[in-house]
XYZ file of C-alpha atoms in Angstrom:
519
model
C 0.000 0.000 0.000
C 1.206 3.522 -0.756
C 0.988 6.415 1.717
C -2.204 7.824 0.176
C -4.017 4.505 0.516
C -2.909 3.971 4.127
C -3.865 7.469 5.312
C -7.206 7.352 3.532
C -8.018 3.914 4.920
C -7.254 5.020 8.501
C -9.441 8.123 8.164
C -12.301 6.105 6.650
C -12.182 3.467 9.415
C -12.335 6.189 12.081
C -15.163 7.893 10.195
C -17.248 4.724 9.912
C -16.643 3.805 13.555
C -17.989 7.178 14.691
C -21.049 6.929 12.434
C -22.015 3.444 13.649
C -21.446 4.421 17.299
C -23.829 7.340 16.930
C -26.419 5.055 15.344
C -26.227 2.718 18.336
C -26.368 5.538 20.911
C -29.429 7.191 19.319
C -31.569 4.008 19.159
C -33.782 5.185 22.014
C -35.066 8.050 19.841
C -36.243 5.652 17.122
C -38.852 3.588 18.968
C -41.908 5.538 17.775
C -42.875 6.832 14.331
C -42.473 10.469 15.408
C -39.081 9.682 16.927
C -37.856 7.660 13.944
C -39.032 10.140 11.278
C -38.731 13.540 13.010
C -36.660 13.059 16.149
C -39.876 13.823 18.120
C -39.754 17.414 16.734
C -37.073 18.280 19.267
C -33.987 18.861 17.099
C -31.989 21.986 17.928
C -30.729 24.731 15.578
C -27.193 23.435 15.001
C -28.258 19.885 14.179
C -31.155 21.119 12.024
C -29.028 23.635 10.099
C -26.236 21.158 9.437
C -28.769 18.448 8.514
C -30.278 20.872 5.972
C -26.876 21.791 4.561
C -25.423 18.292 4.359
C -28.614 16.986 2.716
C -28.269 19.829 0.197
C -24.620 19.331 -0.758
C -23.228 15.921 -1.652
C -20.868 14.237 -4.121
C -23.342 15.323 -6.787
C -22.447 18.949 -6.042
C -18.749 18.439 -5.327
C -17.946 16.106 -8.229
C -20.768 16.480 -10.738
C -22.005 20.067 -10.626
C -18.760 21.752 -9.549
C -16.884 19.887 -12.283
C -19.373 20.513 -15.088
C -20.246 24.114 -14.327
C -16.763 25.088 -13.248
C -15.581 23.886 -16.674
C -18.414 25.673 -18.504
C -18.477 28.974 -16.612
C -15.053 29.296 -14.984
C -14.876 31.392 -11.823
C -18.423 32.688 -12.499
C -19.679 29.278 -11.314
C -19.185 30.716 -7.811
C -22.494 32.545 -8.417
C -24.204 29.151 -8.186
C -22.830 28.677 -4.682
C -23.948 32.162 -3.682
C -27.424 31.423 -5.078
C -27.520 28.205 -3.074
C -26.615 30.122 0.072
C -28.987 33.077 -0.246
C -31.915 31.573 -2.206
C -31.634 27.877 -1.398
C -30.782 28.346 2.288
C -31.462 31.860 3.630
C -34.752 32.532 1.803
C -35.902 28.940 2.247
C -35.542 29.225 6.020
C -37.093 32.710 6.151
C -40.087 31.921 3.936
C -40.764 28.260 4.708
C -39.203 27.537 8.101
C -41.639 28.966 10.640
C -44.879 28.392 8.731
C -43.899 24.813 7.891
C -43.092 23.997 11.515
C -46.343 25.477 12.826
C -48.743 24.077 10.223
C -47.256 20.590 10.063
C -47.532 20.256 13.839
C -51.108 21.566 13.725
C -51.995 19.014 11.019
C -49.872 16.316 12.695
C -48.223 15.643 9.328
C -44.864 13.901 9.340
C -43.964 13.895 5.643
C -44.589 16.132 2.640
C -47.191 13.750 1.111
C -48.873 13.633 4.509
C -49.029 17.440 4.424
C -50.738 17.412 1.011
C -53.248 14.827 2.210
C -54.149 16.785 5.357
C -53.897 20.315 3.956
C -56.046 19.591 0.888
C -58.212 16.836 2.387
C -57.286 14.236 -0.214
C -55.877 10.764 0.318
C -55.352 10.467 -3.450
C -52.985 13.451 -3.428
C -51.174 11.927 -0.482
C -50.672 8.599 -2.274
C -49.702 10.306 -5.562
C -47.116 12.471 -3.797
C -45.652 9.404 -2.070
C -45.232 7.601 -5.405
C -43.561 10.664 -6.995
C -41.221 10.948 -4.013
C -40.229 7.289 -4.044
C -39.721 7.032 -7.806
C -37.768 10.242 -8.373
C -35.530 9.992 -5.325
C -34.022 6.821 -6.772
C -32.023 8.476 -9.636
C -30.865 11.181 -7.226
C -29.623 8.533 -4.793
C -27.950 6.529 -7.561
C -26.023 9.627 -8.630
C -24.449 9.931 -5.160
C -22.533 6.673 -5.532
C -21.149 7.632 -8.937
C -19.387 10.762 -7.710
C -17.911 8.990 -4.717
C -16.473 6.091 -6.708
C -14.396 8.371 -8.955
C -12.576 9.813 -5.945
C -12.068 6.393 -4.350
C -10.223 5.365 -7.505
C -7.545 7.977 -6.687
C -6.833 6.591 -3.212
C -7.499 2.926 -4.010
C -6.335 2.223 -7.586
C -8.001 -0.811 -9.088
C -10.815 -0.913 -6.531
C -14.017 -2.150 -8.145
C -16.735 0.510 -8.411
C -19.311 -1.976 -7.113
C -17.322 -2.369 -3.883
C -17.527 1.399 -3.220
C -21.267 1.340 -3.789
C -21.920 -1.673 -1.567
C -19.754 -0.471 1.343
C -21.313 2.987 1.360
C -24.842 1.569 1.060
C -24.429 -0.987 3.858
C -22.882 1.415 6.361
C -25.462 4.118 5.699
C -28.204 1.528 6.129
C -26.817 0.438 9.482
C -26.856 3.797 11.252
C -30.129 5.011 9.719
C -31.937 1.759 10.539
C -30.613 1.885 14.099
C -31.165 5.530 15.031
C -33.570 7.034 12.480
C -33.730 10.816 12.145
C -31.750 11.591 15.300
C -28.849 9.406 14.182
C -28.984 11.086 10.778
C -29.047 14.613 12.246
C -26.228 13.910 14.714
C -24.057 12.343 12.054
C -24.914 15.217 9.713
C -23.444 17.660 12.224
C -20.147 15.758 12.383
C -20.112 15.260 8.622
C -20.850 18.963 8.142
C -17.841 19.935 10.261
C -15.674 17.648 8.118
C -17.065 19.280 4.966
C -16.306 22.810 6.242
C -12.717 21.948 7.125
C -12.219 19.814 4.028
C -13.386 22.299 1.409
C -11.122 25.044 2.804
C -8.138 22.649 2.815
C -8.832 21.516 -0.746
C -9.122 25.061 -2.128
C -5.869 26.107 -0.466
C -4.113 22.990 -1.810
C -5.286 23.523 -5.397
C -4.385 27.229 -5.383
C -0.972 26.436 -3.897
C -0.459 23.804 -6.601
C -1.063 26.530 -9.227
C 1.126 29.269 -7.753
C -1.520 31.115 -5.725
C -4.772 32.879 -6.596
C -3.348 35.576 -8.889
C -1.217 33.144 -10.861
C -4.104 30.682 -11.182
C -6.441 33.406 -12.447
C -3.873 34.625 -14.977
C -3.296 31.088 -16.287
C -7.028 30.482 -16.475
C -7.477 33.598 -18.618
C -4.567 32.869 -20.995
C -3.943 29.115 -20.806
C -4.483 26.502 -23.498
C -7.880 25.377 -22.133
C -8.811 28.791 -20.733
C -9.781 32.213 -22.003
C -10.838 35.608 -20.671
C -14.485 34.491 -20.493
C -13.626 31.976 -17.752
C -12.502 34.775 -15.452
C -15.327 37.132 -16.470
C -17.919 38.365 -13.961
C -20.811 36.341 -15.455
C -18.789 33.710 -17.265
C -19.060 32.318 -20.784
C -22.829 31.649 -20.836
C -24.848 33.919 -18.455
C -28.207 32.548 -19.643
C -27.306 28.958 -18.857
C -25.775 30.117 -15.561
C -29.115 31.664 -14.563
C -30.970 28.378 -15.152
C -28.426 26.458 -13.071
C -28.760 28.920 -10.181
C -32.552 28.732 -10.287
C -32.784 24.926 -10.306
C -30.139 24.285 -7.660
C -31.340 27.127 -5.401
C -35.113 27.442 -5.734
C -35.442 23.692 -6.219
C -34.675 22.961 -2.555
C -37.973 24.590 -1.568
C -39.852 21.634 -3.017
C -37.596 18.712 -2.087
C -39.152 16.474 0.617
C -35.807 15.607 2.229
C -35.009 19.321 2.614
C -38.378 20.647 3.762
C -38.588 17.797 6.274
C -35.870 19.480 8.333
C -38.354 22.252 9.189
C -40.855 19.679 10.513
C -38.370 18.449 13.117
C -36.859 21.661 14.522
C -37.708 22.312 18.148
C -39.053 25.905 18.299
C -39.110 29.359 16.683
C -35.924 30.532 18.372
C -34.150 27.515 16.903
C -35.480 28.463 13.463
C -33.938 31.944 13.743
C -30.553 30.540 14.768
C -30.767 27.775 12.187
C -31.318 30.352 9.444
C -27.975 32.028 10.169
C -26.050 28.782 10.645
C -27.453 27.192 7.483
C -26.622 30.248 5.360
C -23.042 30.376 6.650
C -22.620 26.648 5.984
C -23.898 27.010 2.408
C -21.627 29.997 1.726
C -18.521 28.036 2.688
C -19.414 24.638 1.249
C -21.351 25.532 -1.913
C -19.389 28.698 -2.634
C -16.145 26.813 -2.076
C -17.117 23.847 -4.279
C -18.069 25.968 -7.287
C -15.113 28.316 -6.803
C -12.835 25.267 -6.822
C -14.513 23.885 -9.956
C -13.831 27.167 -11.740
C -10.136 26.250 -11.944
C -10.780 22.940 -13.704
C -9.440 24.255 -17.028
C -5.986 24.613 -15.503
C -5.654 20.843 -15.792
C -5.246 18.644 -18.857
C -8.613 16.861 -18.974
C -10.267 15.296 -22.001
C -13.867 16.146 -21.145
C -15.285 14.640 -24.320
C -13.726 11.261 -23.573
C -13.969 11.172 -19.764
C -17.036 13.329 -19.088
C -17.472 16.274 -16.723
C -17.470 13.961 -13.711
C -13.716 13.489 -14.238
C -12.869 17.197 -13.768
C -12.698 17.399 -9.970
C -10.997 13.989 -9.481
C -8.355 14.983 -12.049
C -7.735 18.275 -10.242
C -7.229 16.484 -6.946
C -4.995 13.676 -8.193
C -1.854 15.817 -7.802
C -2.305 17.037 -4.202
C -0.586 15.529 -1.152
C -1.690 12.169 0.356
C -3.123 13.752 3.509
C -5.215 16.171 1.420
C -6.489 13.289 -0.705
C -7.467 11.452 2.479
C -9.328 14.535 3.721
C -11.046 14.903 0.330
C -12.223 11.279 0.355
C -13.681 11.669 3.842
C -15.164 15.043 2.873
C -17.035 13.597 -0.108
C -17.903 10.448 1.834
C -19.414 12.666 4.539
C -21.360 14.716 2.010
C -22.633 11.643 0.203
C -23.612 9.607 3.252
C -25.417 12.528 4.877
C -27.466 13.103 1.737
C -28.011 9.372 1.212
C -29.255 8.901 4.783
C -31.696 11.784 4.369
C -32.985 10.415 1.068
C -33.512 6.854 2.260
C -35.222 8.017 5.451
C -37.509 10.319 3.467
C -38.350 7.632 0.935
C -38.993 4.835 3.448
C -41.158 7.001 5.713
C -43.147 8.286 2.740
C -43.850 4.864 1.243
C -44.780 3.431 4.667
C -46.906 6.240 6.080
C -48.394 7.698 2.895
C -48.703 4.753 0.507
C -49.042 1.532 2.503
C -50.862 3.194 5.435
C -53.823 4.599 3.445
C -54.192 1.342 1.468
C -54.507 -0.826 4.587
C -58.039 -1.309 5.891
C -56.891 -1.802 9.483
C -54.570 0.756 11.116
C -50.935 -0.297 11.515
C -49.596 0.096 15.064
C -46.563 2.292 15.787
C -44.081 -0.540 16.259
C -45.008 -2.216 12.967
C -44.707 1.098 11.111
C -41.155 1.558 12.375
C -40.284 -2.016 11.337
C -41.761 -1.473 7.856
C -39.812 1.781 7.454
C -36.596 -0.004 8.358
C -37.317 -2.694 5.780
C -37.972 -0.096 3.081
C -34.725 1.702 3.930
C -32.911 -1.504 3.010
C -35.006 -1.996 -0.143
C -34.500 1.594 -1.296
C -30.739 1.414 -0.808
C -30.514 -1.888 -2.705
C -32.522 -0.545 -5.671
C -30.509 2.667 -5.918
C -27.205 0.780 -5.561
C -28.108 -1.593 -8.396
C -29.049 1.351 -10.630
C -25.806 3.122 -9.737
C -23.733 0.080 -10.727
C -25.680 -0.389 -13.971
C -25.407 3.322 -14.791
C -21.645 3.454 -14.241
C -20.901 2.870 -17.920
C -23.764 4.962 -19.341
C -22.044 8.131 -20.580
C -25.335 9.750 -21.679
C -26.546 10.367 -18.136
C -23.723 11.909 -16.153
C -24.258 13.048 -12.569
C -25.649 16.512 -13.237
C -28.264 15.157 -15.655
C -29.465 12.458 -13.272
C -29.785 14.900 -10.406
C -31.474 17.494 -12.635
C -34.232 15.053 -13.626
C -34.854 14.124 -9.995
C -34.843 17.726 -8.759
C -37.019 18.905 -11.636
C -39.723 16.294 -11.023
C -39.805 16.690 -7.233
C -39.474 20.466 -7.036
C -41.772 20.993 -10.026
C -44.442 18.788 -8.452
C -44.243 20.012 -4.872
C -42.831 23.551 -4.702
C -45.913 25.476 -5.862
C -48.582 23.457 -3.965
C -46.484 23.493 -0.796
C -45.627 27.201 -0.923
C -49.166 28.293 -1.796
C -50.558 25.803 0.722
C -48.630 27.496 3.530
C -49.599 31.040 2.609
C -53.067 31.063 1.058
C -56.373 29.298 1.677
C -57.267 29.462 -2.010
C -55.633 26.387 -3.511
C -57.795 23.640 -4.995
C -57.169 19.893 -5.060
C -57.425 19.939 -8.846
C -54.674 22.560 -9.068
C -52.353 20.436 -6.939
C -53.059 17.363 -9.088
C -52.402 19.331 -12.286
C -49.066 20.519 -10.893
C -48.071 16.919 -10.096
C -48.972 15.778 -13.629
C -47.231 18.723 -15.306
C -43.864 18.239 -13.608
C -43.688 14.446 -13.740
C -44.655 14.294 -17.426
C -42.132 17.008 -18.283
C -39.273 15.193 -16.545
C -40.234 11.777 -17.937
C -39.954 13.328 -21.401
C -36.597 14.792 -20.374
C -35.433 11.341 -19.301
C -36.351 9.826 -22.685
C -34.619 12.696 -24.490
C -31.473 12.384 -22.350
C -31.350 8.651 -23.070
C -31.614 9.348 -26.804
C -35.025 7.698 -27.122
C -36.671 10.930 -28.328
C -35.358 13.649 -30.629
C -36.754 17.197 -30.324
C -33.973 18.972 -32.196
C -36.386 19.794 -35.011
C -38.340 22.196 -32.794
C -36.662 25.391 -31.582
C -39.008 25.725 -28.580
C -38.785 22.104 -27.449
C -35.061 22.115 -28.123
C -34.695 25.051 -25.734
C -36.979 23.636 -22.995
C -35.311 20.219 -23.137
C -31.761 21.457 -23.765
C -30.934 19.457 -20.651
C -32.550 18.511 -17.335
C -31.563 21.833 -15.754
C -33.663 23.802 -18.223
C -36.689 21.499 -18.044
C -36.409 21.465 -14.237
C -36.707 25.245 -14.070
C -39.665 25.181 -16.468
C -41.283 22.525 -14.266
C -40.995 24.755 -11.184
C -42.012 28.019 -12.836
C -44.841 26.271 -14.669
C -46.159 24.949 -11.361
C -46.164 28.430 -9.826
C -48.334 29.590 -12.769
C -50.557 26.516 -13.055
C -51.725 26.376 -9.426
C -53.414 29.838 -9.229
C -54.876 29.559 -12.744
C -56.385 26.098 -12.206
C -57.584 27.121 -8.735
C -59.513 30.026 -10.275
C -61.174 27.550 -12.646
C -61.922 24.953 -9.963
C -62.922 27.018 -6.928
C -65.386 24.339 -5.793
C -62.473 21.972 -5.158
C -60.946 24.274 -2.505
C -61.105 22.487 0.893
C -63.832 23.750 3.228
C -61.810 23.588 6.456
C -59.083 26.074 5.532
C -60.122 28.562 8.250
C -59.491 25.948 10.905
C -56.175 24.939 9.305
C -54.884 28.523 9.135
C -55.986 29.244 12.709
C -52.639 27.766 13.788
C -50.956 31.025 12.752
C -53.254 33.102 14.958
C -52.994 31.329 18.293
C -52.851 33.643 21.311
C -50.911 33.291 24.538
C -52.325 34.735 27.788
C -49.845 36.073 30.327
C -50.372 37.557 33.776
C -49.991 41.309 34.265
C -47.210 42.539 36.546
C -48.849 45.842 37.520
C -52.519 45.757 38.588
C -52.742 49.006 40.557
C -54.256 51.007 37.708
C -53.883 54.766 37.298
């Protein structure tokens, strides 16, 4: 074994030991459904903020998006990280955090499909949302393994990709099955700290390897693979950059695994603190990842032959062994935190919102927890198999896979969820139309990305389906337009109990007076 392999192996063993220990120690929180899915709604600001951030940023961001968009936009790709911080984190917490926490507790909803069922009085919407969640989280999860395996190849030459997938899947399964949401949130905090330290170390190492910031910028502007546009303020393609920012930032508002963090936070004071912490985390991690990716053109990479997913691994192959070890643990942390959030979201959704409503007799709490644990295993197995099968499919690289997943989920859920929190005037028909619109759009995108459909003959369709990032934005924006229009045409389908539902925002607290002497 060389030094890189030894150091990386030691760090990974320590990392896995800590994760499993936390899973064992948090078992007592996972005995009930509320404890397993939401940590009994008692999670503090630091754990909630880091859980939000680590679920947001994974190997998909670090390897896939940072590599692709850093290559395409240069240093301007940093704008994506800033959008993630201020739109995807800050505004998400300010606009959704408090109202989500209050209404979901009032409705006793534990998942996003459960919210749709209770808020709009429709079991069909609840079941439909659970199916959309389960189906479209699978390609997102599969994409996590892909990014991780490319970095493992640096530290462990010759290691089979399938081994990386299986090891990561099994160990994530263990601590999520044992401790549920609390194990996930606690591990997310530790993994988040690793990500903060790691991304700073990686940026410093890459800049040092290229003679410092000024020298790197000058080479990027004049080098063989570079050009002035890659150091420009808005990069080489500002229009495309805008679509990337919108999907990766606004999209989080409709992702079940992200919004679920607001269900579990303990109180309003924790929401205020979590807002600041989450924004700071996103600035460092997302901003750092995309800033790092902007220097990809300093390296000799054959993108056409190897794909964009090879950019970041190629950049990191020349740094010191200890930095490589830190990078592997950094990406492992990011991937496992996101994977744990996805599998927990998917298993709870399919158990509570699909199987539950279909059963004639209620399922007791203990059986529900057992079923969720079983589905965690099933979900991980399915996504791991897809990841292994997809490893050699060049047509769907990481960014495309994630874009399809984000587009379908955010396009389906963002508008109904946002409007459902803020206005009483949303009809069941409008929500159903939004679900149909986004899922159909992204299924078409999937067929086009696989080469099964050709829309190049149409200028409009060619623009909409240029890639999954474009169609994802159209799915979200279309939903925001469809819901109010369809609601106006189907006013009779607006639930009758909205006054009672929205009363949760108007609750009053009576306190004793301290001065009763009068004038």
